[in-house]
Structure formats: C-alpha cells, structure tokens
C-alpha cells in the first residue's frame, strides 16, 4: 500500500492549501458555465458555502495559471490576487467603535486597502518573477524611489521609508513592500484596539491610503512592468459577506470606478452581502457596474451541466488515487431496488396506451416509477426508510448543485468503507444510504442549531428576533418537506415536487425567512411565469439534501406548487396544524388559501 | 446659514470651543488663525511666482487676496442656505487656504501637490496631528479641479458623510462649496493690472489677465438663486486679439468660454449642494465702452441656466451610452440590428 492510499480521495481541503500541481490535477474547468469570471470586468459570484467559489479563485492564481497554460507569467491574460476575507481580522469588533466616531470610512478603507496590498505583494512573491539580469529590480527601484515614495508621502506618511538597496532582487523588493504594508496593517490594528480603552475619538497619526489615490495607481504601475501580464489585475475578494457594512460599501465604491481594463474586482459571496450602496450614497447595479453569477441558478437551469462537472471531478480524484473505476461503478446503486423500479417502469409503459398520463410512455416511466416504488414501501411494510439513497446519479441529485455536498458525504463514505475493508474500490449502497441519511439529519438539526446560534450571537440585542426567524425557517422546512412527501404519495400528475411559487406578493417577514433559508442552503431562489401568465413570480426550491429526511424522490425538482403568502405564514407559525390540514383537505386547497388560526402553535 | 453679513471666518471666531472636537480643550479658531497667518506670510505670496518660474507664462493672482475672495464667495453661498457645523466651517476654511498652494510646484496637477506645504504646517505644529482630519481637508481641497483615475467627477468619489474626530462631516458638500466659490473668485484684482498697462504679461497668458481685468463684479444672490457677472470691455479690447497659449483669441470669445465653464461648474456643484444651497442661473452682462469708459457702446446680456424642456441629445441613447456599442460588436444596436440578429440566429438554428 502506498502513502496515497492512506488518504481520502474526496477530502475537502481549503483551496488555499492545495498546491498548484494538485489544483491542475483536480480542478474541472467550469469557465464555460461562468464565463465572466476569467474575463475583464467587475463580477459578483454568488453561491452557497461549498459551491466551489474558492477553488475557482485558487485556479485563477498565477502559479496555477502558469502551470495550466504552460507559459510564463507575462504571457498570462491576467494577474489574479487572492484576497480571502474569511481569515482576516477585518471584522474586529473594535472596528465597530469607529461608527459615528473617527473616520469610519477612511480608516476602514485604509484597513481594507493595506490588507489587499499585503496580499498583492504575497501574490507577486508567489508568482516567482525571474529576473536574470536585474532589469526588473532596477526599474522597480526607480519607481520605488520616486513615484511610490511620493505616493506614500501624499498619504500622510511621516516616518522615513525603508531604503531599497541597489543590490535588492525583484523579490526582495516585493518583500520590502509587503513588510511596509504589513507594518501599516499592524499599526492600524493597534490604533483600533486602543479605541477599546477610551470613550472619545483617539487621534490617528499614521498614513491613510485611498483606493483611487494610492492602490489603483500602484496596481496600474505594476501592470506596466515587463514581467507582468498585459491584461488586468484581478482582485479575487473571497467570501465578501464577512465584510462589515461599511467595508462592503467601500468595496462597492471601488467597483463603481470603471477601471476593469486595469483592475477587475471579482467578489464571491455566500448570498449574504451586506449592501450594494457605495460610500458616496449611490448604489452599484448589474449590468451597469458589474456582472453577476449565481452558481445555484446556473446549475439548476442546465440539466446536465452539474452532473457532468461532478462526474469529471470524481473521475479526476479517483484517477489521482489510482482507482480505475467510473463514478457510476464507484458509487453503485442498490441493484435490487433499481430492478424493481425498472419493473414498475415497464408496467407503466405497458399501460400507457390505456391509462397513460404523459405525452409519451417514457414520460410516465420517468415521472412515476420511482415515486410509485417509494410509496409502495410506505404502503405495505411501513418501511419507507428502507428506500436506498444510493448510486452516483442519485448522490449528484442530492448534492443540489453544491459540489461540497457531494464531496463531504463521499469522503465520509470512503472513510467508513475503509474502516470495514482493506480496499475501497467501490462504496456499498448501504453505506451510501446510511451516510446520506445521517447528513440530512445533521443538516436539519445539529448544523441548523449551530448556525442559528451563531446568527443570534452576531446580532447582539436582537438575538430573540433572530431565533424567532430561525424557528420559523425550521417550521417552514418541516411544513414544505411534509407537504412534498404527501404529494409524492398522491395520485398527482407530478409527484416529484421540491418547489413552491408565490401567487401573491410575499410580506417582509416571509421574505426574511426565505432569505435566511437561501443563505444557508436550505432553499434555492429562482423565478417562473406566474399563474396568470402575465409576468414572473418567485420560486423557492427546497434543497434535495433533505430528500432522505422527508422520503422524497431526489431525481427531479421540476415540479412546483403555487402557494399564497398566508399559507406560507401558517406553515412557518403552525407546522403541525398546516400538515394536518394538508392531509385532511388536500395539498392544493391549503397551499392556495392558507387560513391563519387565532393562536400560534407551540 | 445665518452669517449676519459676516464672513465664515468671522462666524467661526464666535463659535465656542466646546462645539469642536476635543470637548473645549482645543481652540480651532486659533488653530485656523495660525494656519492662515503662516500661509499668508510664507506661502501664498509666493505661489504665483513659483508657478511662473516653473511653467513660464504669467499666472493670475493666487496669493492671499485670491484666498480671501474664495472665502467671501463661500460665505455668500452659505448665507442663503446650508448649515455648516463649526467644525465643518473650520475644515472648509483650511481647505480653501490649501487648495492652490500646489501651484508652487507648477500648474500641472497642482491640486494634489500640497503635501510639502502640509508637511511644514504639521512640523510647525500648526495643523492638528490627526491624519484623518488632515486627509479630510486634503480631499476637500483636491476636489476643486483635476481628475482622479481619469474621472473629472472628483466630488462623487468623496464620502457623503463621515465622522471625523466624533463630528459628522459632509465632505461632498464642503468640496462643492469650495469648488464653486473658487470658480466665482475671478475678479479684476486677480489681473496683474500694472503689468497689463505696461504690456509686460507673458504673451501666452495675456487673455487670462484681460479676462480677470474685465470682470467688473461678481454678485452672488443666493436668496434669488443667481450669480451676476458684469464685464466691462473698452472698445480697444473688443477690437483686438490676445495671446492664449500659442493662439490668439478675442476677449468676448474668452468670456463666452469661461462663463460656459462657470455654468458647467454650477450645474455640477449644485448636484451636491441642493436642497440647502440652490443657485439656478448665471446672469452675464458685458458692456463695451468707448471714450475712456464715458460712453456705453454696446450691452450684451445673456443668462445661463437649465430651462425649459431638455433637448434630446444628438444621436439619442446610442450616442449617450457608448457601452451599448459593445453589445453589438461596435455597431449601433438599433431595432433593425436586433431584428437581424435574431433572424440570423434562428436561421443558424434551423441550419444546425
């Protein structure tokens, strides 16, 4: 057994920690789906946690791009600087003390800017610029001693700038510049921490750099050096939800400057970006100021795109670990179950001439065979839980367009398989089913509890309101999941329903609950034509990760039901009553009226 | 803002220290006086000469008198509206003093070259040591001209509201007041009258001095929402051309050009000053005199204002929004082009 066997092919690593070589081997090019990401222009990339945003950003970094394209740095089309927001100290609680005190905007901009500048220098160092005859070092020194020194002075720099010795290599120069910004970052941190011990404003005596008067000219100048690509510098701001409101508005102000030919800002969010206002009091809008990509929308509107991507990722990972199996072979379905479903499908085909409901026999086979099988288990032996959520296709469907929701369970499955067997050349359907079910439970219970507590902690003073919202969200999930299960067991023409579309304008409280659900990946938001055919309306799709929890068929999410705002409110406030009504009166009568009772359910 | 006919400096002198940062421990008026005294004695008198030495030509006055005029114009604008806090008034006044000192190092990008002077003020302990306050002053001063990242709309890049040392500051408003006050600060006193008489103005700068010399009065009627500009032009000046760079131009044409610029500046600055301050028009009157100003030969009045229904821009949306061109690979995205695009697309689909 070699050392690779000890590891797990599906282990989810932080992309930052993955080497350029491994990235080249593991990354599946998705830029056909997300064509704005690697093109000049400011872009927002929205997607839940684990949807592959950071991996995309890592892939764009110069060390990876050089390997992938097999060219030198200056032949690349852009120079990408990875700026993770998650791991920074940009959200220091002390920074909140600046609000309505001293220069909330100016100090936060300097803070954000020095952090970006540190990362820019880190990227330059990581790019390993070669400079055999010292030409680059000499031209950088000339810039450092004149324009850059002046720019620092203009920002209020009072201490003498460190000298750049003539013998310094180009990488020494980048390191020196990085040290200057790191010192500044530390100085500002110290200042901000001092605020904790005083009641009024504290004098700030350090320099203050702005984007337009400092960072942008610096980046433009860097771009002119012969070792740099001629295309723009990309600032890859990863997980920008972690920025405070004022920091987000500062970043928006950077976006509002149409500088994308020189600097393009790529911003990833987990659907909770705090504001689109700039510090100048205007908003930034798509498509005028930036393009926007919602990963979930891309992968829920294209039928095979996501499936193919997962298949390629799994194939690459298996190959890297010397496992020569196709994804379908490695994650086999429960064969006996599939045979029975096939038999039901054949039966439906045979009856289609006389009892068929779809346009073609194959429509009925696809739509009804699996739901009929699941229902048959429930109806006869009361053992619905014996339905096996197994097989590559079914696992892809369950992961709901989020690659991590495939890889994490797959990693657990592999670990479980290895704990039972010396070799894992495939994952048994039993283990697949067991892990997928336990993941669904966790998603609705322990994971839900964890983030809802975090959310409440974040909103000091409003934690009761937050907890009320999370309770409503859990109620809503229970109500809709239970309803969709009822639909699966019904005689309806479409039994694989995961979505609701609103027939009227949702109230603020309902919207807030859905927004929270979208943010944490319990729902995906989309839009469809309204019932009257006069426009479009909101559509919320329940994640298929919860299919095992509610015993649903995950293989399609095309079916949806119209629902009123009142019905949704009832579902959020009184799930038991709601589901009772669904069972007694039928799904449609409850979803499309929604009568509120006088008292809330406990 | 009720200035009771006084200037902003006089108004500032009467504000109690507790209304400024430092809770009464710092006299911001005294600080302003010290800065003013230092600059009036050591810097402002040399700005014009410094620029002339570097750029050649003869710059119109950028000395203490010009600064005083800008302060008067700012005070006149504020007299009709706006309500600055005492601290905002301090920041504005210091910014007015610093806005042109960069000319010491040449006219080009003078608006951003004030750091050397600032450094001297700081080392002489005349300015506060807080860098945020200094940056705020610098930003307000720098927004009076030039461009940032290729964008002339510099005021929009300033924060609308920012707390500086615990006091709210409306940087855009302050920058707009400075910029428009500076625009209105041309007047006869800026011209080098004696040199004009002796014809000793550098030929490339002749017209600037002639323009300033002809500007008889600038009246800000902020209550009435108007600025009145009165020009007097002797017949001799109407009938000859003056040097402007390497060209020669008539004074009347220069007045048209400069008043049009004032109109653009008014339109721009009011974007940030409404509703507190609202100047809606510029009334211009040019009188041509003969016989040593004893006889009025012609009167040319005109009004610059946004009025009536807006004229459509030539070329419509396609000209006004160049970004539309990119959507059609550089061709105009007309209705016909869209039709052809879809027809072609459909034909391709059928062909496939």
PDB file of C-alpha atoms in Angstrom, chain A residues 98-107 109 150 153-158 191 199-210 212-213 216 220 253 256-257 259 279-282, chain B residues 21 23 105 109 112-116 118-119 129-136 138-139 142 148-150 153 155-167 171-172 271 323:
ATOM      1  CA  UNK A  98     -15.361  53.719  14.698  1.00  0.00           C
ATOM      2  CA  UNK A  99     -19.011  54.058  13.787  1.00  0.00           C
ATOM      3  CA  UNK A 100     -20.076  57.656  14.276  1.00  0.00           C
ATOM      4  CA  UNK A 101     -16.685  58.308  15.833  1.00  0.00           C
ATOM      5  CA  UNK A 102     -13.491  58.825  13.960  1.00  0.00           C
ATOM      6  CA  UNK A 103     -13.470  58.254  10.240  1.00  0.00           C
ATOM      7  CA  UNK A 104     -15.321  55.013   9.927  1.00  0.00           C
ATOM      8  CA  UNK A 105     -14.942  55.134   6.172  1.00  0.00           C
ATOM      9  CA  UNK A 106     -11.406  56.478   5.844  1.00  0.00           C
ATOM     10  CA  UNK A 107      -9.888  54.134   8.416  1.00  0.00           C
ATOM     11  CA  UNK A 109     -10.674  51.898   3.606  1.00  0.00           C
ATOM     12  CA  UNK A 150       5.767  60.422  -3.318  1.00  0.00           C
ATOM     13  CA  UNK A 153       4.110  60.943   1.313  1.00  0.00           C
ATOM     14  CA  UNK A 154       0.804  62.125  -0.110  1.00  0.00           C
ATOM     15  CA  UNK A 155      -0.997  59.612   2.074  1.00  0.00           C
ATOM     16  CA  UNK A 156       0.429  61.271   5.151  1.00  0.00           C
ATOM     17  CA  UNK A 157       3.482  59.065   5.569  1.00  0.00           C
ATOM     18  CA  UNK A 158       5.728  60.754   8.129  1.00  0.00           C
ATOM     19  CA  UNK A 191      -4.876  52.045  16.911  1.00  0.00           C
ATOM     20  CA  UNK A 199     -14.586  56.813  25.414  1.00  0.00           C
ATOM     21  CA  UNK A 200     -13.987  59.513  22.794  1.00  0.00           C
ATOM     22  CA  UNK A 201     -12.129  59.709  19.486  1.00  0.00           C
ATOM     23  CA  UNK A 202      -8.422  58.918  19.581  1.00  0.00           C
ATOM     24  CA  UNK A 203      -6.010  60.842  17.386  1.00  0.00           C
ATOM     25  CA  UNK A 204      -4.748  58.791  14.454  1.00  0.00           C
ATOM     26  CA  UNK A 205      -1.278  59.747  13.284  1.00  0.00           C
ATOM     27  CA  UNK A 206      -0.461  57.047  10.732  1.00  0.00           C
ATOM     28  CA  UNK A 207      -0.773  57.368   6.975  1.00  0.00           C
ATOM     29  CA  UNK A 208      -4.108  56.933   5.226  1.00  0.00           C
ATOM     30  CA  UNK A 209      -4.166  55.429   1.778  1.00  0.00           C
ATOM     31  CA  UNK A 210      -7.184  55.539  -0.513  1.00  0.00           C
ATOM     32  CA  UNK A 212      -8.114  55.931  -6.189  1.00  0.00           C
ATOM     33  CA  UNK A 213      -5.183  57.952  -4.946  1.00  0.00           C
ATOM     34  CA  UNK A 216      -5.163  51.893  -8.121  1.00  0.00           C
ATOM     35  CA  UNK A 220      -1.585  50.318 -12.738  1.00  0.00           C
ATOM     36  CA  UNK A 253     -17.084  52.276  -4.257  1.00  0.00           C
ATOM     37  CA  UNK A 256     -18.208  51.811  -9.056  1.00  0.00           C
ATOM     38  CA  UNK A 257     -14.963  53.085 -10.591  1.00  0.00           C
ATOM     39  CA  UNK A 259     -11.400  50.543 -14.010  1.00  0.00           C
ATOM     40  CA  UNK A 279     -19.790  55.372   0.490  1.00  0.00           C
ATOM     41  CA  UNK A 280     -20.886  58.136  -1.846  1.00  0.00           C
ATOM     42  CA  UNK A 281     -24.501  57.246  -1.221  1.00  0.00           C
ATOM     43  CA  UNK A 282     -25.249  55.640  -4.594  1.00  0.00           C
TER      44      UNK A 282
ATOM     45  CA  UNK B  21     -13.544  68.056  18.690  1.00  0.00           C
ATOM     46  CA  UNK B  23     -14.544  68.997  24.051  1.00  0.00           C
ATOM     47  CA  UNK B 105       5.389  73.367  -7.878  1.00  0.00           C
ATOM     48  CA  UNK B 109      -1.672  68.616 -11.137  1.00  0.00           C
ATOM     49  CA  UNK B 112      -2.681  67.258  -5.485  1.00  0.00           C
ATOM     50  CA  UNK B 113       0.712  68.813  -4.774  1.00  0.00           C
ATOM     51  CA  UNK B 114       0.052  70.382  -1.424  1.00  0.00           C
ATOM     52  CA  UNK B 115       1.796  67.732   0.681  1.00  0.00           C
ATOM     53  CA  UNK B 116       5.072  69.645   1.070  1.00  0.00           C
ATOM     54  CA  UNK B 118       1.152  70.439   4.691  1.00  0.00           C
ATOM     55  CA  UNK B 119       4.320  68.841   5.986  1.00  0.00           C
ATOM     56  CA  UNK B 129      -1.808  65.795  14.214  1.00  0.00           C
ATOM     57  CA  UNK B 130      -4.801  63.601  13.403  1.00  0.00           C
ATOM     58  CA  UNK B 131      -4.260  62.153   9.942  1.00  0.00           C
ATOM     59  CA  UNK B 132      -7.950  61.593   9.349  1.00  0.00           C
ATOM     60  CA  UNK B 133      -8.642  65.274   9.803  1.00  0.00           C
ATOM     61  CA  UNK B 134      -5.743  66.133   7.518  1.00  0.00           C
ATOM     62  CA  UNK B 135      -6.884  63.697   4.869  1.00  0.00           C
ATOM     63  CA  UNK B 136     -10.386  65.147   5.013  1.00  0.00           C
ATOM     64  CA  UNK B 138      -6.799  67.412   1.672  1.00  0.00           C
ATOM     65  CA  UNK B 139      -9.642  65.621  -0.085  1.00  0.00           C
ATOM     66  CA  UNK B 142      -8.113  68.447  -4.009  1.00  0.00           C
ATOM     67  CA  UNK B 148      -8.916  61.037 -10.316  1.00  0.00           C
ATOM     68  CA  UNK B 149      -8.348  57.770 -12.170  1.00  0.00           C
ATOM     69  CA  UNK B 150      -9.296  59.621 -15.337  1.00  0.00           C
ATOM     70  CA  UNK B 153     -16.151  63.950 -11.295  1.00  0.00           C
ATOM     71  CA  UNK B 155     -16.569  65.125  -5.679  1.00  0.00           C
ATOM     72  CA  UNK B 156     -18.630  61.991  -6.256  1.00  0.00           C
ATOM     73  CA  UNK B 157     -15.660  59.944  -5.101  1.00  0.00           C
ATOM     74  CA  UNK B 158     -15.708  61.559  -1.664  1.00  0.00           C
ATOM     75  CA  UNK B 159     -17.696  60.047   1.181  1.00  0.00           C
ATOM     76  CA  UNK B 160     -21.049  61.735   1.542  1.00  0.00           C
ATOM     77  CA  UNK B 161     -20.947  61.601   5.331  1.00  0.00           C
ATOM     78  CA  UNK B 162     -18.058  60.711   7.561  1.00  0.00           C
ATOM     79  CA  UNK B 163     -17.471  61.187  11.258  1.00  0.00           C
ATOM     80  CA  UNK B 164     -14.148  62.898  11.848  1.00  0.00           C
ATOM     81  CA  UNK B 165     -12.972  63.009  15.460  1.00  0.00           C
ATOM     82  CA  UNK B 166     -16.509  62.259  16.518  1.00  0.00           C
ATOM     83  CA  UNK B 167     -18.103  65.037  14.455  1.00  0.00           C
ATOM     84  CA  UNK B 171     -17.254  66.118   2.564  1.00  0.00           C
ATOM     85  CA  UNK B 172     -19.145  66.329  -0.724  1.00  0.00           C
ATOM     86  CA  UNK B 271     -25.751  68.292  -7.594  1.00  0.00           C
ATOM     87  CA  UNK B 323     -21.486  50.882 -23.691  1.00  0.00           C
TER      88      UNK B 323
END
